[in-house]
């Protein structure tokens, strides 16, 4: 209604002139002259507009009559063509000419003229024509039917025109959609903690737990036409049609919560991981996607569902804390493979993440030790202007073995050859490594990391040790070193660097520690690391202490046990991380979030304990990290925008968690 009214009052429309005339006639009452002049102006304008309109019609007519194919006029052919055809103004989409076939499909025989294309087909747009393409992307819905639309631009005296042809594809779209909804997706379901659940259980308890999991899985799929089969003691294969899968996804894979209610006599909860592959060209490809998805679910800590399609991963769940589930066999196998790789390479480069910290540098020092003992030239690639480990780097640089070991990414690019081995530590996302260009230039890459995976991770690594249950990259490297070098070949400075990495990520052995963490620490202690020397690396400067206190004083309680502090000041990343750590120690706090300015961006550090997963919270802001420590970088964002975005992310996270729990 509003649109019609606006259109009626546009210049060129009869109503516009009638209204004008009414006002001018009203003027007669006040002054004969002004009234008469008004009526005359209105008449002149109307005449001019009629002339313009008829000129435009003539030009369009000319245009239609002058379109020729092989020298023959096609106007009658186009007019009577069974192919619905339209000529419309490119600027407004106003239809200036339509043939009989278009009038039939649009149901607007004479009325189609002067209507806009979007009035007939709301999703119509012209970007494809402007970009020089000949086909509208996807299908255009008009009424209850779907069309493939082809077209081109035609310059004319009446302005830029577009000529559009419509081919009915309703039946094709119906068949394709039906095939897509019935297309099978494949899933692998794994009991995450089978060993732990069954440990010390009697035979009857084991059977009861497994029967309970089987029953809950069957009930979950009962109303669908899915097929569920157990193929190993702790694994199931699951085949389901896409439409049914969408329903399970909409209910956030409720079986994850259902199974979490099962516990053994020691109180260990059962958790599942579900890896789903969909949209593969073949069943085999969907199965391959399912394999990647289950690996992804497990490497993010389990207790979640991951869907992998042709383009991306989607994540559901993952709220519980990860449970340690590692074997030393993997470390030994990786150590052997790394040893071989180092021996076969011309040189070794080691690289951590951007804004490297003591864990990244400590782990890198461990790898330098392995390469040095094997007699290979080795360097650590680091941006010394942007590091949180400058004191540690300085200490290492004072050792004769570390003279010229630290180099910039630019120098590394010049230095590397086709037989260089690049070892990436403490990071698995390509966009977060110290130098993405270097990562892309080297084809022999090994990855050693303890962070949960996000949708993008370094693919095609020749060797990968990825353990989200480990406290730190330094813990993993210490474990590898036990198989790679004799104990007395490790320099005290290297052992202390790795111990500093463990100390950092466990916050002085208070979080994320497992038996293996202490074993690694004991090994480093035997290699000569002094705990008091390590602790000295963590002393804050007076400025850092004051910055930390300043940000803590801006904290506010967001409810749900979340404390949020934001400052528009540019502060040291370490001070922000420490503030987030400290806020978490307030009684009743389940998560802390600290945001601060970093150039034109806003940086975020988040920490959590227990049930809150700050990795999922930070992923809402494009960041990542681990269950209990995560971060994000909000590009080109003001403090006010960051405040709004973070608050929304916190509310969104808890709203999702509540809907999942229902
Ligand atoms: N933009 C991002 N995208 C993806 N992931 C990100 C992003 N920003 C951060 N992350 C990940 O989040 C966690 C936590 O990062 P953080 O900066 O909050 O904390 C790290 C260090 O800043 C902090 N740290 C360094 N030195 C000290 C110190 N002397 N005292 C206290 N704290 C310190 O420790 C955190 C180390 O994290 P790690 O790299 O995971 O070991 C992190 O995973 C980022 O990768
Ligand atoms: Mn790190």
XYZ file of C-alpha atoms and ligand atoms in Angstrom:
708
model
C 0.000 0.000 0.000
C 2.745 2.406 1.065
C 4.775 1.464 -2.028
C 1.773 2.087 -4.344
C 1.188 5.486 -2.762
C 4.851 6.447 -3.157
C 4.815 5.291 -6.768
C 1.670 7.313 -7.560
C 3.348 10.477 -6.355
C 6.485 10.074 -8.458
C 7.008 12.647 -11.269
C 5.772 11.113 -14.499
C 2.727 9.492 -12.859
C -0.727 10.940 -13.635
C -1.545 11.304 -9.931
C 1.457 13.527 -9.481
C 0.138 16.043 -12.017
C -3.426 15.842 -10.725
C -2.189 16.758 -7.265
C -0.046 19.552 -8.694
C -3.087 20.818 -10.613
C -5.216 20.728 -7.460
C -2.709 22.914 -5.608
C -2.433 25.324 -8.538
C -6.233 25.560 -8.782
C -6.351 26.215 -5.031
C -3.951 29.119 -5.701
C -6.664 30.816 -7.827
C -8.542 31.479 -4.616
C -5.666 33.634 -3.296
C -4.371 35.169 -6.518
C -5.670 34.844 -10.070
C -2.205 35.382 -11.505
C -0.360 32.900 -9.320
C -3.099 30.295 -9.786
C -3.069 30.707 -13.585
C 0.736 30.573 -13.671
C 0.653 27.379 -11.574
C -1.851 25.735 -13.907
C 0.266 26.739 -16.934
C 3.492 25.343 -15.374
C 1.684 22.115 -14.533
C 0.414 21.814 -18.106
C 3.885 22.444 -19.550
C 5.455 19.876 -17.230
C 2.842 17.273 -18.127
C 3.341 17.901 -21.850
C 7.119 17.617 -21.429
C 6.744 14.370 -19.493
C 4.372 12.890 -22.095
C 6.858 13.819 -24.777
C 9.708 12.267 -22.870
C 7.660 9.121 -22.285
C 6.695 8.824 -25.945
C 10.335 9.444 -26.947
C 11.418 6.639 -24.611
C 8.740 4.339 -26.027
C 9.909 5.162 -29.539
C 13.507 4.432 -28.589
C 12.567 1.100 -26.994
C 10.461 0.348 -30.065
C 13.478 1.230 -32.235
C 15.606 -0.934 -30.033
C 13.294 -3.904 -30.395
C 12.915 -3.357 -34.116
C 16.598 -2.984 -34.688
C 17.631 -6.215 -33.020
C 18.662 -8.379 -35.923
C 19.825 -11.904 -36.270
C 21.664 -12.808 -39.473
C 20.391 -9.639 -41.046
C 16.699 -10.494 -40.477
C 14.417 -8.534 -38.216
C 13.369 -10.560 -35.217
C 10.828 -8.330 -33.528
C 7.833 -10.492 -34.481
C 9.884 -13.571 -33.660
C 10.694 -12.249 -30.184
C 7.162 -10.997 -29.570
C 5.609 -14.337 -30.409
C 8.549 -16.440 -29.195
C 7.635 -19.194 -26.707
C 10.709 -18.076 -24.699
C 9.551 -15.550 -22.078
C 11.539 -12.367 -22.755
C 11.656 -9.005 -21.020
C 13.400 -5.687 -21.624
C 13.858 -3.667 -18.429
C 15.721 -0.568 -17.328
C 19.022 -1.665 -15.751
C 18.950 1.124 -13.177
C 15.506 0.550 -11.682
C 14.507 -2.840 -13.072
C 11.369 -1.230 -14.539
C 9.938 -3.416 -17.308
C 9.578 -1.473 -20.555
C 8.696 -4.350 -22.821
C 7.639 -7.959 -22.356
C 6.601 -10.562 -24.905
C 3.424 -12.666 -24.798
C 5.175 -15.677 -23.257
C 6.442 -13.536 -20.349
C 2.996 -12.018 -19.881
C 1.670 -15.544 -19.569
C 4.173 -16.745 -16.955
C 4.043 -13.556 -14.916
C 0.247 -13.385 -15.102
C 0.625 -9.682 -15.924
C -0.146 -9.203 -19.569
C -0.363 -5.459 -19.995
C 0.349 -4.662 -16.345
C 3.874 -6.144 -16.524
C 5.024 -2.940 -18.188
C 6.145 -0.354 -15.677
C 6.307 -2.974 -12.950
C 9.737 -3.592 -11.504
C 11.338 -7.004 -11.851
C 11.553 -7.252 -8.040
C 7.770 -6.860 -7.778
C 7.390 -10.040 -9.792
C 10.435 -11.883 -8.432
C 11.606 -10.452 -5.074
C 15.079 -12.075 -5.209
C 15.953 -10.600 -8.592
C 19.164 -8.525 -8.669
C 21.467 -7.252 -11.432
C 25.004 -7.727 -10.048
C 25.658 -10.660 -12.426
C 24.853 -8.511 -15.485
C 27.040 -5.671 -14.234
C 29.866 -8.189 -13.758
C 29.425 -9.234 -17.414
C 27.939 -12.670 -16.630
C 25.207 -14.119 -18.813
C 23.315 -16.183 -16.284
C 21.514 -15.276 -13.059
C 23.157 -17.233 -10.211
C 20.919 -20.103 -9.095
C 17.242 -20.078 -9.888
C 14.826 -17.172 -9.832
C 11.502 -17.852 -8.123
C 8.535 -16.135 -9.722
C 5.187 -17.046 -8.231
C 5.202 -20.783 -7.661
C 7.686 -21.580 -10.407
C 11.469 -21.429 -10.763
C 13.442 -20.133 -13.763
C 16.958 -20.115 -15.089
C 17.418 -16.545 -16.279
C 19.846 -15.539 -19.010
C 20.471 -11.985 -20.139
C 22.663 -9.226 -21.422
C 22.971 -5.450 -21.261
C 21.911 -3.386 -24.255
C 22.957 0.242 -24.386
C 20.203 2.391 -25.925
C 19.189 6.016 -26.201
C 16.601 5.363 -23.495
C 19.316 4.377 -20.986
C 21.065 1.102 -20.156
C 18.601 -1.748 -20.745
C 18.745 -5.401 -19.841
C 17.222 -8.113 -21.950
C 16.223 -11.180 -19.953
C 15.141 -14.647 -21.078
C 13.416 -17.099 -18.762
C 13.627 -20.874 -18.933
C 11.268 -22.801 -16.682
C 13.200 -25.239 -14.449
C 10.543 -25.904 -11.819
C 10.489 -29.638 -12.436
C 14.294 -29.908 -12.424
C 14.487 -27.963 -9.129
C 11.806 -30.181 -7.577
C 13.671 -33.342 -8.582
C 17.029 -31.943 -7.484
C 15.694 -30.837 -4.080
C 14.036 -34.195 -3.591
C 17.298 -35.961 -4.467
C 19.245 -33.688 -2.130
C 16.958 -34.201 0.848
C 17.042 -37.961 0.304
C 20.792 -38.088 -0.340
C 22.466 -40.171 2.369
C 24.930 -38.724 4.848
C 27.333 -41.031 6.674
C 28.396 -40.781 10.281
C 30.906 -42.449 12.540
C 29.940 -42.415 16.204
C 32.639 -43.163 18.782
C 32.513 -43.618 22.546
C 35.213 -41.102 23.527
C 36.342 -42.646 26.784
C 35.683 -46.376 26.359
C 38.886 -47.457 28.180
C 38.253 -45.198 31.114
C 34.601 -46.256 31.448
C 35.459 -49.935 31.417
C 38.494 -49.707 33.710
C 37.874 -51.669 36.937
C 34.273 -52.457 35.857
C 32.843 -55.943 36.366
C 31.606 -57.858 33.300
C 27.997 -57.169 34.178
C 28.649 -53.442 34.642
C 30.455 -53.309 31.280
C 27.493 -54.955 29.520
C 25.018 -52.658 31.303
C 26.898 -49.489 30.274
C 27.220 -50.580 26.649
C 23.570 -51.692 26.502
C 22.518 -48.325 27.921
C 24.531 -46.442 25.262
C 23.104 -48.736 22.507
C 19.566 -48.116 23.767
C 19.925 -44.324 23.887
C 21.422 -44.251 20.409
C 18.588 -46.419 19.023
C 15.963 -44.234 20.693
C 17.584 -41.147 19.250
C 17.254 -42.482 15.703
C 13.938 -44.308 16.221
C 11.704 -41.792 14.436
C 13.946 -41.493 11.406
C 14.662 -43.908 8.592
C 18.348 -44.021 9.604
C 20.450 -47.177 9.819
C 22.679 -47.588 12.878
C 25.147 -50.484 13.191
C 27.896 -51.167 15.733
C 31.107 -52.207 13.972
C 33.633 -52.143 16.789
C 33.503 -52.322 20.592
C 33.323 -48.494 20.801
C 32.237 -47.411 17.296
C 29.052 -47.244 15.254
C 28.302 -46.415 11.661
C 25.211 -44.433 10.940
C 23.518 -43.753 7.581
C 20.832 -41.111 7.372
C 19.055 -39.005 4.737
C 20.022 -35.317 4.603
C 16.568 -34.050 5.604
C 16.531 -36.312 8.672
C 20.056 -35.223 9.546
C 18.949 -31.580 9.456
C 16.275 -32.415 12.037
C 18.849 -34.032 14.359
C 21.170 -31.049 13.879
C 18.318 -28.618 14.666
C 17.945 -30.473 17.990
C 21.741 -30.080 18.487
C 22.368 -33.841 18.501
C 20.481 -34.343 21.756
C 21.986 -37.821 22.149
C 25.257 -36.208 23.302
C 23.440 -34.968 26.402
C 21.482 -38.241 26.770
C 24.653 -40.337 26.854
C 26.356 -37.951 29.272
C 23.850 -39.150 31.902
C 25.451 -42.609 31.871
C 28.224 -43.075 34.416
C 30.238 -45.994 35.773
C 30.636 -46.912 39.466
C 33.608 -44.522 39.747
C 31.476 -41.631 38.525
C 33.111 -41.378 35.068
C 30.567 -40.011 32.558
C 30.234 -41.582 29.113
C 30.712 -39.167 26.219
C 30.261 -39.593 22.483
C 31.783 -37.970 19.424
C 29.877 -37.920 16.153
C 31.651 -37.293 12.839
C 29.325 -36.781 9.881
C 30.195 -36.589 6.192
C 27.623 -35.147 3.800
C 27.336 -33.924 0.189
C 30.170 -36.121 -1.056
C 30.125 -36.892 -4.794
C 29.992 -40.551 -3.845
C 29.255 -42.553 -0.715
C 32.979 -43.230 -0.427
C 33.669 -39.480 -0.376
C 31.027 -38.876 2.316
C 32.639 -41.672 4.340
C 36.018 -39.983 3.928
C 34.451 -36.694 5.174
C 33.008 -38.605 8.151
C 36.550 -39.800 8.991
C 37.867 -36.228 8.901
C 34.912 -35.054 10.989
C 35.417 -37.670 13.738
C 39.143 -36.821 13.894
C 38.188 -33.182 14.206
C 35.630 -33.929 16.967
C 38.190 -35.940 18.943
C 40.937 -33.380 18.452
C 38.632 -30.695 19.856
C 38.199 -32.710 23.045
C 35.301 -35.038 22.108
C 31.723 -34.887 23.418
C 30.573 -33.145 20.270
C 29.257 -33.596 16.759
C 31.079 -32.312 13.691
C 29.608 -32.184 10.190
C 32.028 -32.009 7.268
C 30.691 -31.095 3.850
C 32.495 -30.269 0.621
C 33.532 -26.844 1.903
C 33.636 -26.618 5.675
C 33.204 -28.084 9.156
C 30.231 -27.309 11.421
C 30.434 -27.850 15.173
C 27.771 -28.851 17.708
C 28.249 -29.353 21.480
C 31.665 -29.755 23.103
C 30.699 -28.293 26.451
C 32.285 -30.750 28.868
C 35.926 -30.580 29.918
C 38.296 -32.819 28.037
C 39.508 -35.980 29.732
C 43.076 -37.112 29.294
C 43.266 -39.945 26.767
C 46.769 -40.359 25.400
C 49.224 -43.130 24.996
C 52.998 -42.924 24.934
C 52.989 -45.102 21.818
C 52.013 -42.096 19.701
C 54.929 -40.008 21.047
C 57.368 -42.819 20.291
C 56.047 -43.285 16.742
C 56.163 -39.522 16.070
C 59.667 -39.257 17.568
C 60.899 -41.985 15.182
C 59.288 -40.290 12.184
C 60.713 -36.883 13.178
C 64.165 -38.353 13.686
C 64.073 -39.772 10.151
C 62.778 -36.507 8.706
C 65.454 -34.419 10.414
C 68.155 -36.791 9.186
C 66.867 -36.598 5.580
C 66.554 -32.790 5.512
C 69.081 -30.184 4.471
C 68.178 -27.931 7.429
C 65.471 -27.430 10.033
C 63.374 -24.312 10.663
C 61.163 -24.111 13.754
C 58.265 -21.694 14.012
C 55.586 -21.002 16.630
C 52.548 -18.727 16.598
C 52.261 -14.961 16.128
C 53.083 -13.024 19.306
C 55.109 -16.012 20.446
C 55.043 -16.865 24.135
C 57.248 -18.951 26.415
C 55.488 -22.174 25.422
C 56.099 -21.575 21.717
C 59.748 -20.606 22.290
C 60.316 -23.382 24.854
C 58.949 -26.028 22.472
C 61.031 -24.540 19.638
C 64.172 -24.750 21.820
C 63.446 -28.457 22.375
C 63.301 -29.013 18.610
C 66.536 -27.017 18.132
C 68.167 -29.428 20.586
C 66.975 -32.453 18.556
C 68.268 -30.999 15.269
C 71.583 -29.873 16.776
C 72.272 -33.307 18.250
C 71.570 -34.815 14.807
C 74.040 -32.373 13.271
C 71.597 -30.335 11.180
C 71.666 -26.533 10.769
C 68.639 -25.209 12.676
C 66.916 -21.829 13.223
C 63.912 -20.510 15.111
C 61.762 -18.125 13.064
C 60.430 -15.370 15.299
C 59.312 -11.769 15.074
C 61.345 -10.238 17.884
C 59.322 -7.008 17.748
C 56.131 -8.899 18.576
C 56.891 -11.539 21.160
C 55.810 -12.157 24.739
C 58.949 -14.172 25.412
C 61.705 -11.591 24.920
C 63.369 -12.395 28.285
C 63.503 -16.083 27.421
C 64.840 -15.364 23.915
C 67.503 -13.123 25.466
C 68.533 -15.891 27.882
C 68.803 -18.438 25.063
C 70.692 -16.015 22.821
C 73.354 -15.688 25.509
C 74.249 -19.375 25.001
C 77.021 -20.028 22.430
C 74.894 -22.763 20.800
C 72.180 -20.162 20.127
C 74.342 -17.591 18.374
C 72.323 -16.589 15.248
C 69.657 -19.243 15.906
C 66.797 -16.717 16.020
C 66.024 -15.329 12.562
C 63.236 -13.315 10.963
C 60.664 -14.786 8.572
C 62.212 -12.779 5.709
C 65.646 -14.339 6.317
C 64.057 -17.779 6.579
C 62.364 -17.285 3.182
C 65.736 -16.571 1.588
C 67.378 -19.465 3.389
C 64.905 -22.286 2.712
C 65.353 -24.825 -0.084
C 63.250 -27.735 -1.355
C 64.699 -30.084 1.276
C 64.064 -27.872 4.320
C 61.995 -29.294 7.163
C 59.677 -26.817 8.895
C 58.547 -27.793 12.403
C 55.516 -25.803 13.564
C 54.995 -25.774 17.338
C 52.202 -24.568 19.659
C 49.791 -23.698 16.824
C 47.771 -25.560 14.195
C 45.928 -22.766 12.353
C 47.660 -21.545 9.180
C 46.507 -17.980 9.779
C 48.014 -17.877 13.257
C 51.591 -19.088 12.561
C 54.483 -16.625 12.796
C 54.790 -16.509 8.965
C 52.064 -17.864 6.708
C 54.210 -17.180 3.629
C 56.951 -19.450 4.998
C 54.416 -22.176 5.797
C 53.200 -22.041 2.214
C 56.684 -22.101 0.705
C 57.843 -25.286 2.416
C 56.346 -28.639 1.522
C 57.884 -30.733 4.319
C 56.034 -29.586 7.435
C 55.679 -31.243 10.864
C 53.173 -29.951 13.443
C 53.403 -30.390 17.226
C 50.521 -28.780 19.047
C 48.135 -29.007 21.986
C 45.405 -26.583 20.877
C 41.974 -27.811 19.908
C 41.398 -27.638 16.206
C 39.255 -25.033 14.511
C 37.764 -25.378 11.013
C 41.046 -24.303 9.409
C 44.143 -26.246 10.353
C 47.485 -27.052 8.734
C 46.690 -29.846 6.319
C 49.069 -32.271 4.653
C 51.653 -32.202 7.451
C 54.097 -35.069 6.923
C 54.176 -35.667 10.668
C 51.663 -34.428 13.173
C 51.541 -34.748 16.944
C 48.303 -33.151 17.952
C 47.282 -33.737 21.582
C 44.604 -31.398 22.968
C 44.873 -33.221 26.299
C 48.491 -32.143 26.802
C 49.133 -29.083 28.969
C 51.462 -27.404 26.500
C 53.548 -27.789 23.363
C 56.619 -27.862 25.649
C 55.224 -30.928 27.440
C 54.834 -32.711 24.083
C 58.322 -31.733 22.925
C 59.873 -32.862 26.253
C 58.235 -36.237 25.725
C 59.576 -36.495 22.162
C 63.084 -35.525 23.290
C 63.191 -38.591 25.561
C 63.229 -40.709 22.368
C 65.325 -38.314 20.263
C 68.422 -37.311 22.276
C 70.479 -38.545 25.239
C 69.503 -36.720 28.435
C 72.882 -35.023 28.911
C 72.780 -33.430 25.422
C 69.994 -31.069 26.504
C 71.333 -27.665 27.559
C 70.159 -26.406 30.952
C 68.846 -23.293 29.179
C 66.769 -25.480 26.830
C 65.361 -27.580 29.683
C 64.417 -24.365 31.511
C 62.801 -22.923 28.365
C 60.568 -25.993 28.062
C 59.797 -25.955 31.794
C 58.828 -22.275 31.430
C 56.413 -23.293 28.641
C 54.780 -25.896 30.881
C 54.725 -23.478 33.821
C 53.012 -20.831 31.660
C 50.267 -23.016 30.240
C 49.499 -24.744 33.543
C 49.584 -21.443 35.437
C 52.234 -22.781 37.772
C 50.913 -26.388 37.676
C 47.438 -25.323 38.821
C 45.383 -26.101 35.679
C 45.415 -28.552 32.739
C 47.931 -30.829 34.447
C 47.973 -34.591 33.981
C 50.345 -37.340 35.086
C 52.334 -36.785 31.885
C 52.811 -33.083 32.722
C 54.623 -33.943 35.944
C 56.596 -36.706 34.208
C 57.787 -34.175 31.637
C 58.652 -31.665 34.380
C 60.631 -34.331 36.261
C 62.518 -35.221 33.057
C 63.426 -31.538 32.505
C 64.462 -31.201 36.132
C 66.806 -34.191 35.623
C 68.149 -32.431 32.535
C 69.219 -29.557 34.793
C 66.257 -27.110 34.863
C 66.101 -24.996 38.037
C 62.535 -24.116 39.055
C 63.630 -20.874 40.748
C 65.306 -19.703 37.510
C 62.145 -20.497 35.581
C 59.934 -18.631 38.055
C 62.098 -15.538 37.652
C 60.977 -15.337 34.013
C 57.432 -14.777 35.255
C 58.078 -11.794 37.499
C 55.990 -8.852 36.362
C 57.456 -5.418 35.925
C 55.905 -2.600 37.962
C 54.239 -1.236 34.785
C 52.745 -4.616 33.917
C 51.424 -4.946 37.478
C 49.771 -1.512 37.310
C 48.254 -2.222 33.887
C 46.835 -5.462 35.188
C 45.271 -3.761 38.189
C 43.817 -1.016 35.960
C 42.024 -3.477 33.737
C 40.837 -5.533 36.704
C 39.261 -2.415 38.206
C 37.106 -1.966 35.064
C 35.554 -5.443 35.428
C 31.807 -5.932 35.602
C 29.634 -8.928 36.341
C 27.699 -10.072 33.234
C 25.678 -12.741 35.080
C 25.951 -16.505 34.525
C 29.266 -16.371 36.420
C 31.009 -14.313 33.729
C 33.209 -11.327 34.596
C 33.951 -8.972 31.708
C 36.571 -6.204 31.727
C 37.150 -3.822 28.825
C 39.580 -0.967 28.378
C 40.027 1.421 25.474
C 43.749 1.647 26.382
C 46.500 -0.154 24.505
C 47.903 -2.539 27.134
C 50.465 -5.321 27.158
C 49.028 -8.701 26.041
C 50.664 -10.455 28.993
C 49.056 -8.021 31.450
C 45.670 -8.698 29.815
C 46.169 -12.480 29.932
C 47.205 -12.254 33.582
C 44.183 -10.056 34.376
C 41.914 -12.700 32.810
C 43.668 -15.384 34.919
C 43.269 -13.330 38.069
C 39.582 -12.514 37.491
C 38.881 -16.218 37.249
C 40.008 -16.662 40.837
C 37.013 -14.612 42.113
C 34.560 -16.905 43.915
C 31.580 -17.871 41.735
C 33.354 -16.953 38.488
C 33.047 -19.515 35.708
C 34.601 -17.418 32.949
C 36.497 -14.165 32.587
C 36.833 -12.052 29.458
C 39.270 -9.168 29.041
C 39.229 -6.876 25.998
C 41.807 -4.219 25.196
C 42.919 -2.053 22.307
C 45.601 -3.351 19.975
C 46.194 -0.714 17.263
C 42.960 -0.353 15.293
C 41.782 -3.745 16.548
C 40.448 -4.928 19.871
C 42.124 -8.038 21.330
C 40.388 -10.433 23.687
C 41.676 -12.933 26.275
C 39.212 -15.332 27.868
C 39.600 -17.902 30.630
C 37.214 -20.480 32.072
C 36.926 -23.214 34.589
C 34.486 -26.127 34.659
C 31.547 -26.233 32.312
C 32.100 -23.043 30.316
C 34.045 -23.553 27.085
C 35.745 -20.295 26.133
C 36.977 -21.764 22.851
C 33.339 -21.920 21.665
C 32.735 -18.437 23.066
C 35.772 -16.967 21.254
C 34.936 -18.846 18.020
C 31.767 -16.733 17.918
C 34.125 -13.760 17.563
C 36.362 -15.414 14.972
C 39.002 -16.471 17.521
C 40.012 -19.771 19.051
C 42.171 -21.460 21.664
C 41.376 -24.132 24.211
C 38.471 -25.073 26.490
C 39.851 -23.055 29.390
C 42.012 -20.379 27.661
C 41.104 -18.708 24.407
C 41.334 -15.403 22.622
C 40.233 -13.388 19.610
C 41.234 -10.351 17.584
C 38.383 -8.054 16.515
C 39.722 -6.325 13.409
C 39.030 -2.603 12.927
C 36.735 -2.479 15.913
C 36.090 0.329 18.386
C 35.863 -0.391 22.141
C 32.108 0.356 22.015
C 31.572 -2.105 19.158
C 33.726 -4.678 20.946
C 31.655 -4.247 24.108
C 28.452 -4.935 22.159
C 29.930 -7.850 20.177
C 31.385 -9.577 23.244
C 28.223 -9.089 25.312
C 26.170 -10.552 22.444
C 28.588 -13.479 22.118
C 28.308 -14.221 25.864
C 24.493 -14.137 25.748
C 24.423 -16.189 22.533
C 26.734 -18.796 24.050
C 24.544 -19.290 27.143
C 21.309 -19.214 25.123
C 22.700 -22.016 22.942
C 23.879 -23.944 25.957
C 20.427 -23.706 27.534
C 18.659 -24.805 24.355
C 21.087 -27.731 24.124
C 20.357 -28.747 27.697
C 16.563 -28.820 27.034
N 42.986 -14.097 17.413
C 43.054 -15.337 17.880
N 42.607 -16.354 17.102
C 42.670 -17.612 17.537
N 43.133 -17.962 18.749
C 43.598 -16.993 19.542
C 43.582 -15.640 19.172
N 44.099 -14.907 20.174
C 44.437 -15.769 21.138
N 44.138 -17.018 20.754
C 44.347 -18.232 21.511
O 43.762 -18.075 22.770
C 44.557 -18.658 23.783
C 44.802 -17.677 24.908
O 45.538 -16.580 24.425
P 45.938 -15.392 25.392
O 46.655 -14.349 24.640
O 44.751 -14.995 26.178
O 46.948 -16.095 26.381
C 48.192 -16.589 25.941
C 49.281 -15.595 26.290
O 48.930 -14.264 26.060
C 49.449 -15.849 27.744
N 50.752 -15.443 28.238
C 51.914 -15.272 27.577
N 52.908 -14.928 28.427
C 52.375 -14.882 29.648
C 52.880 -14.612 30.962
N 54.165 -14.302 31.154
N 52.022 -14.683 32.005
C 50.723 -14.993 31.823
N 50.184 -15.259 30.620
C 50.983 -15.206 29.545
O 49.330 -17.253 27.861
C 48.492 -17.751 26.835
C 49.284 -18.836 26.131
O 48.460 -19.506 25.265
P 48.977 -20.668 24.316
O 49.585 -20.045 23.114
O 47.726 -21.417 24.036
O 49.964 -21.499 25.034
C 45.820 -19.113 23.109
O 45.668 -20.501 22.914
C 45.832 -18.449 21.792
O 46.357 -19.323 20.830
Mn 51.572 -20.375 23.011
